[in-house]
Amino acid sequence: MIAGIDPGRWKTGVAFAEGGELLFSAIVPSEKAEVLVSAFKSGEWGALDRWGLEGEIKNIAGLSAEKIYIGGGTSSKEFTKDFPLEYITADEYGTTLAARKIYWRLHRPRGIMKLIPTSLRTPPRNVDDLAAYAIILKACAD
């Protein structure tokens, strides 16, 4: 399993994928970053379930992150200074736009929304978790 983390000032997106398929994603409030770090240290992911947005926590139960990609943008230095595991700093340029596209691929628009071009649609929720997934996809494509 591969993990992607998109650290931010107020929220941190995290995603887990295997074979390019999104297994689980969540947005963790940055003040709860210690819960996220603890989950990575222990491999016990259950604490992330309350922030889960895509997939189910059971999809990653018993799995460990073989590779961890952490976006090198906003707040990454603060987040990584105490991160206890080996990770790869990833370029996160363009991942927010990619996350919006991923959102609409996962949640197809209905009705009149189908007529609006994807580039003009705004997802109805934050997509930091999907930006973390985009970090994984981008890093694995390089």
PDB file of N, CA, C and O in Angstrom, residues 5-14 26-37 51 74-76 78-79 128:
ATOM      1  N   ILE A   5       0.312  12.135   1.617  1.00  0.00           N
ATOM      2  CA  ILE A   5      -0.088  13.117   2.626  1.00  0.00           C
ATOM      3  C   ILE A   5       0.071  14.511   2.026  1.00  0.00           C
ATOM      4  O   ILE A   5       1.105  14.836   1.451  1.00  0.00           O
ATOM      5  N   ASP A   6      -0.972  15.313   2.171  1.00  0.00           N
ATOM      6  CA  ASP A   6      -0.965  16.695   1.705  1.00  0.00           C
ATOM      7  C   ASP A   6      -1.120  17.595   2.934  1.00  0.00           C
ATOM      8  O   ASP A   6      -2.235  17.907   3.337  1.00  0.00           O
ATOM      9  N   PRO A   7       0.001  17.970   3.571  1.00  0.00           N
ATOM     10  CA  PRO A   7      -0.101  18.777   4.786  1.00  0.00           C
ATOM     11  C   PRO A   7      -0.510  20.214   4.487  1.00  0.00           C
ATOM     12  O   PRO A   7      -0.093  20.784   3.480  1.00  0.00           O
ATOM     13  N   GLY A   8      -1.318  20.766   5.378  1.00  0.00           N
ATOM     14  CA  GLY A   8      -1.745  22.152   5.245  1.00  0.00           C
ATOM     15  C   GLY A   8      -1.794  22.818   6.603  1.00  0.00           C
ATOM     16  O   GLY A   8      -1.610  22.168   7.626  1.00  0.00           O
ATOM     17  N   ARG A   9      -2.053  24.108   6.602  1.00  0.00           N
ATOM     18  CA  ARG A   9      -2.096  24.846   7.867  1.00  0.00           C
ATOM     19  C   ARG A   9      -3.238  24.391   8.757  1.00  0.00           C
ATOM     20  O   ARG A   9      -3.080  24.242   9.957  1.00  0.00           O
ATOM     21  N   TRP A  10      -4.430  24.200   8.182  1.00  0.00           N
ATOM     22  CA  TRP A  10      -5.613  23.882   8.968  1.00  0.00           C
ATOM     23  C   TRP A  10      -6.080  22.445   8.825  1.00  0.00           C
ATOM     24  O   TRP A  10      -6.772  21.935   9.685  1.00  0.00           O
ATOM     25  N   LYS A  11      -5.706  21.809   7.725  1.00  0.00           N
ATOM     26  CA  LYS A  11      -6.139  20.426   7.514  1.00  0.00           C
ATOM     27  C   LYS A  11      -5.097  19.689   6.690  1.00  0.00           C
ATOM     28  O   LYS A  11      -4.381  20.283   5.896  1.00  0.00           O
ATOM     29  N   THR A  12      -5.033  18.392   6.924  1.00  0.00           N
ATOM     30  CA  THR A  12      -4.066  17.547   6.240  1.00  0.00           C
ATOM     31  C   THR A  12      -4.819  16.427   5.541  1.00  0.00           C
ATOM     32  O   THR A  12      -5.549  15.677   6.187  1.00  0.00           O
ATOM     33  N   GLY A  13      -4.632  16.346   4.242  1.00  0.00           N
ATOM     34  CA  GLY A  13      -5.254  15.275   3.479  1.00  0.00           C
ATOM     35  C   GLY A  13      -4.358  14.054   3.489  1.00  0.00           C
ATOM     36  O   GLY A  13      -3.133  14.169   3.423  1.00  0.00           O
ATOM     37  N   VAL A  14      -4.979  12.893   3.583  1.00  0.00           N
ATOM     38  CA  VAL A  14      -4.227  11.642   3.555  1.00  0.00           C
ATOM     39  C   VAL A  14      -5.003  10.645   2.696  1.00  0.00           C
ATOM     40  O   VAL A  14      -6.234  10.624   2.710  1.00  0.00           O
ATOM     41  N   ALA A  26      -8.939  10.589   3.901  1.00  0.00           N
ATOM     42  CA  ALA A  26      -9.489  11.367   5.004  1.00  0.00           C
ATOM     43  C   ALA A  26      -8.861  12.758   5.008  1.00  0.00           C
ATOM     44  O   ALA A  26      -7.800  12.973   4.421  1.00  0.00           O
ATOM     45  N   ILE A  27      -9.536  13.683   5.664  1.00  0.00           N
ATOM     46  CA  ILE A  27      -8.979  15.012   5.931  1.00  0.00           C
ATOM     47  C   ILE A  27      -8.928  15.156   7.445  1.00  0.00           C
ATOM     48  O   ILE A  27      -9.958  15.160   8.115  1.00  0.00           O
ATOM     49  N   VAL A  28      -7.715  15.247   7.961  1.00  0.00           N
ATOM     50  CA  VAL A  28      -7.477  15.324   9.403  1.00  0.00           C
ATOM     51  C   VAL A  28      -7.189  16.780   9.765  1.00  0.00           C
ATOM     52  O   VAL A  28      -6.333  17.405   9.137  1.00  0.00           O
ATOM     53  N   PRO A  29      -7.897  17.321  10.765  1.00  0.00           N
ATOM     54  CA  PRO A  29      -7.568  18.681  11.199  1.00  0.00           C
ATOM     55  C   PRO A  29      -6.098  18.745  11.625  1.00  0.00           C
ATOM     56  O   PRO A  29      -5.605  17.835  12.294  1.00  0.00           O
ATOM     57  N   SER A  30      -5.406  19.796  11.232  1.00  0.00           N
ATOM     58  CA  SER A  30      -3.968  19.884  11.519  1.00  0.00           C
ATOM     59  C   SER A  30      -3.651  19.852  13.007  1.00  0.00           C
ATOM     60  O   SER A  30      -2.597  19.369  13.404  1.00  0.00           O
ATOM     61  N   GLU A  31      -4.593  20.319  13.844  1.00  0.00           N
ATOM     62  CA  GLU A  31      -4.333  20.247  15.283  1.00  0.00           C
ATOM     63  C   GLU A  31      -4.404  18.812  15.802  1.00  0.00           C
ATOM     64  O   GLU A  31      -4.003  18.528  16.916  1.00  0.00           O
ATOM     65  N   LYS A  32      -4.877  17.892  14.980  1.00  0.00           N
ATOM     66  CA  LYS A  32      -4.929  16.462  15.329  1.00  0.00           C
ATOM     67  C   LYS A  32      -3.864  15.670  14.572  1.00  0.00           C
ATOM     68  O   LYS A  32      -3.953  14.450  14.446  1.00  0.00           O
ATOM     69  N   ALA A  33      -2.847  16.344  14.088  1.00  0.00           N
ATOM     70  CA  ALA A  33      -1.788  15.687  13.308  1.00  0.00           C
ATOM     71  C   ALA A  33      -1.111  14.563  14.085  1.00  0.00           C
ATOM     72  O   ALA A  33      -0.677  13.573  13.500  1.00  0.00           O
ATOM     73  N   GLU A  34      -1.070  14.695  15.414  1.00  0.00           N
ATOM     74  CA  GLU A  34      -0.451  13.637  16.221  1.00  0.00           C
ATOM     75  C   GLU A  34      -1.215  12.317  16.094  1.00  0.00           C
ATOM     76  O   GLU A  34      -0.614  11.247  16.174  1.00  0.00           O
ATOM     77  N   VAL A  35      -2.518  12.373  15.862  1.00  0.00           N
ATOM     78  CA  VAL A  35      -3.308  11.154  15.659  1.00  0.00           C
ATOM     79  C   VAL A  35      -2.882  10.500  14.352  1.00  0.00           C
ATOM     80  O   VAL A  35      -2.710   9.278  14.282  1.00  0.00           O
ATOM     81  N   LEU A  36      -2.692  11.310  13.329  1.00  0.00           N
ATOM     82  CA  LEU A  36      -2.244  10.807  12.026  1.00  0.00           C
ATOM     83  C   LEU A  36      -0.846  10.192  12.132  1.00  0.00           C
ATOM     84  O   LEU A  36      -0.605   9.085  11.653  1.00  0.00           O
ATOM     85  N   VAL A  37       0.062  10.892  12.781  1.00  0.00           N
ATOM     86  CA  VAL A  37       1.433  10.398  12.947  1.00  0.00           C
ATOM     87  C   VAL A  37       1.419   9.094  13.740  1.00  0.00           C
ATOM     88  O   VAL A  37       2.111   8.134  13.393  1.00  0.00           O
ATOM     89  N   TRP A  51     -12.646  10.772  10.225  1.00  0.00           N
ATOM     90  CA  TRP A  51     -12.417  11.819   9.229  1.00  0.00           C
ATOM     91  C   TRP A  51     -12.484  11.276   7.804  1.00  0.00           C
ATOM     92  O   TRP A  51     -12.212  11.991   6.848  1.00  0.00           O
ATOM     93  N   THR A  74       2.778  23.784   1.274  1.00  0.00           N
ATOM     94  CA  THR A  74       2.355  24.452   2.494  1.00  0.00           C
ATOM     95  C   THR A  74       2.495  23.572   3.727  1.00  0.00           C
ATOM     96  O   THR A  74       2.012  22.458   3.758  1.00  0.00           O
ATOM     97  N   SER A  75       3.154  24.088   4.724  1.00  0.00           N
ATOM     98  CA  SER A  75       3.282  23.452   6.044  1.00  0.00           C
ATOM     99  C   SER A  75       3.997  22.110   6.054  1.00  0.00           C
ATOM    100  O   SER A  75       3.967  21.411   7.060  1.00  0.00           O
ATOM    101  N   SER A  76       4.638  21.718   4.965  1.00  0.00           N
ATOM    102  CA  SER A  76       5.274  20.399   4.960  1.00  0.00           C
ATOM    103  C   SER A  76       6.463  20.329   5.911  1.00  0.00           C
ATOM    104  O   SER A  76       6.681  19.305   6.552  1.00  0.00           O
ATOM    105  N   GLU A  78       6.869  21.878   8.741  1.00  0.00           N
ATOM    106  CA  GLU A  78       6.353  21.737  10.105  1.00  0.00           C
ATOM    107  C   GLU A  78       5.833  20.320  10.341  1.00  0.00           C
ATOM    108  O   GLU A  78       6.068  19.725  11.381  1.00  0.00           O
ATOM    109  N   PHE A  79       5.134  19.775   9.355  1.00  0.00           N
ATOM    110  CA  PHE A  79       4.571  18.431   9.504  1.00  0.00           C
ATOM    111  C   PHE A  79       5.667  17.369   9.559  1.00  0.00           C
ATOM    112  O   PHE A  79       5.606  16.450  10.362  1.00  0.00           O
ATOM    113  N   ASP A 128      -8.737  17.989  -0.032  1.00  0.00           N
ATOM    114  CA  ASP A 128      -7.344  17.787   0.378  1.00  0.00           C
ATOM    115  C   ASP A 128      -6.974  16.301   0.385  1.00  0.00           C
ATOM    116  O   ASP A 128      -5.828  15.948   0.105  1.00  0.00           O
TER     117      ASP A 128
END
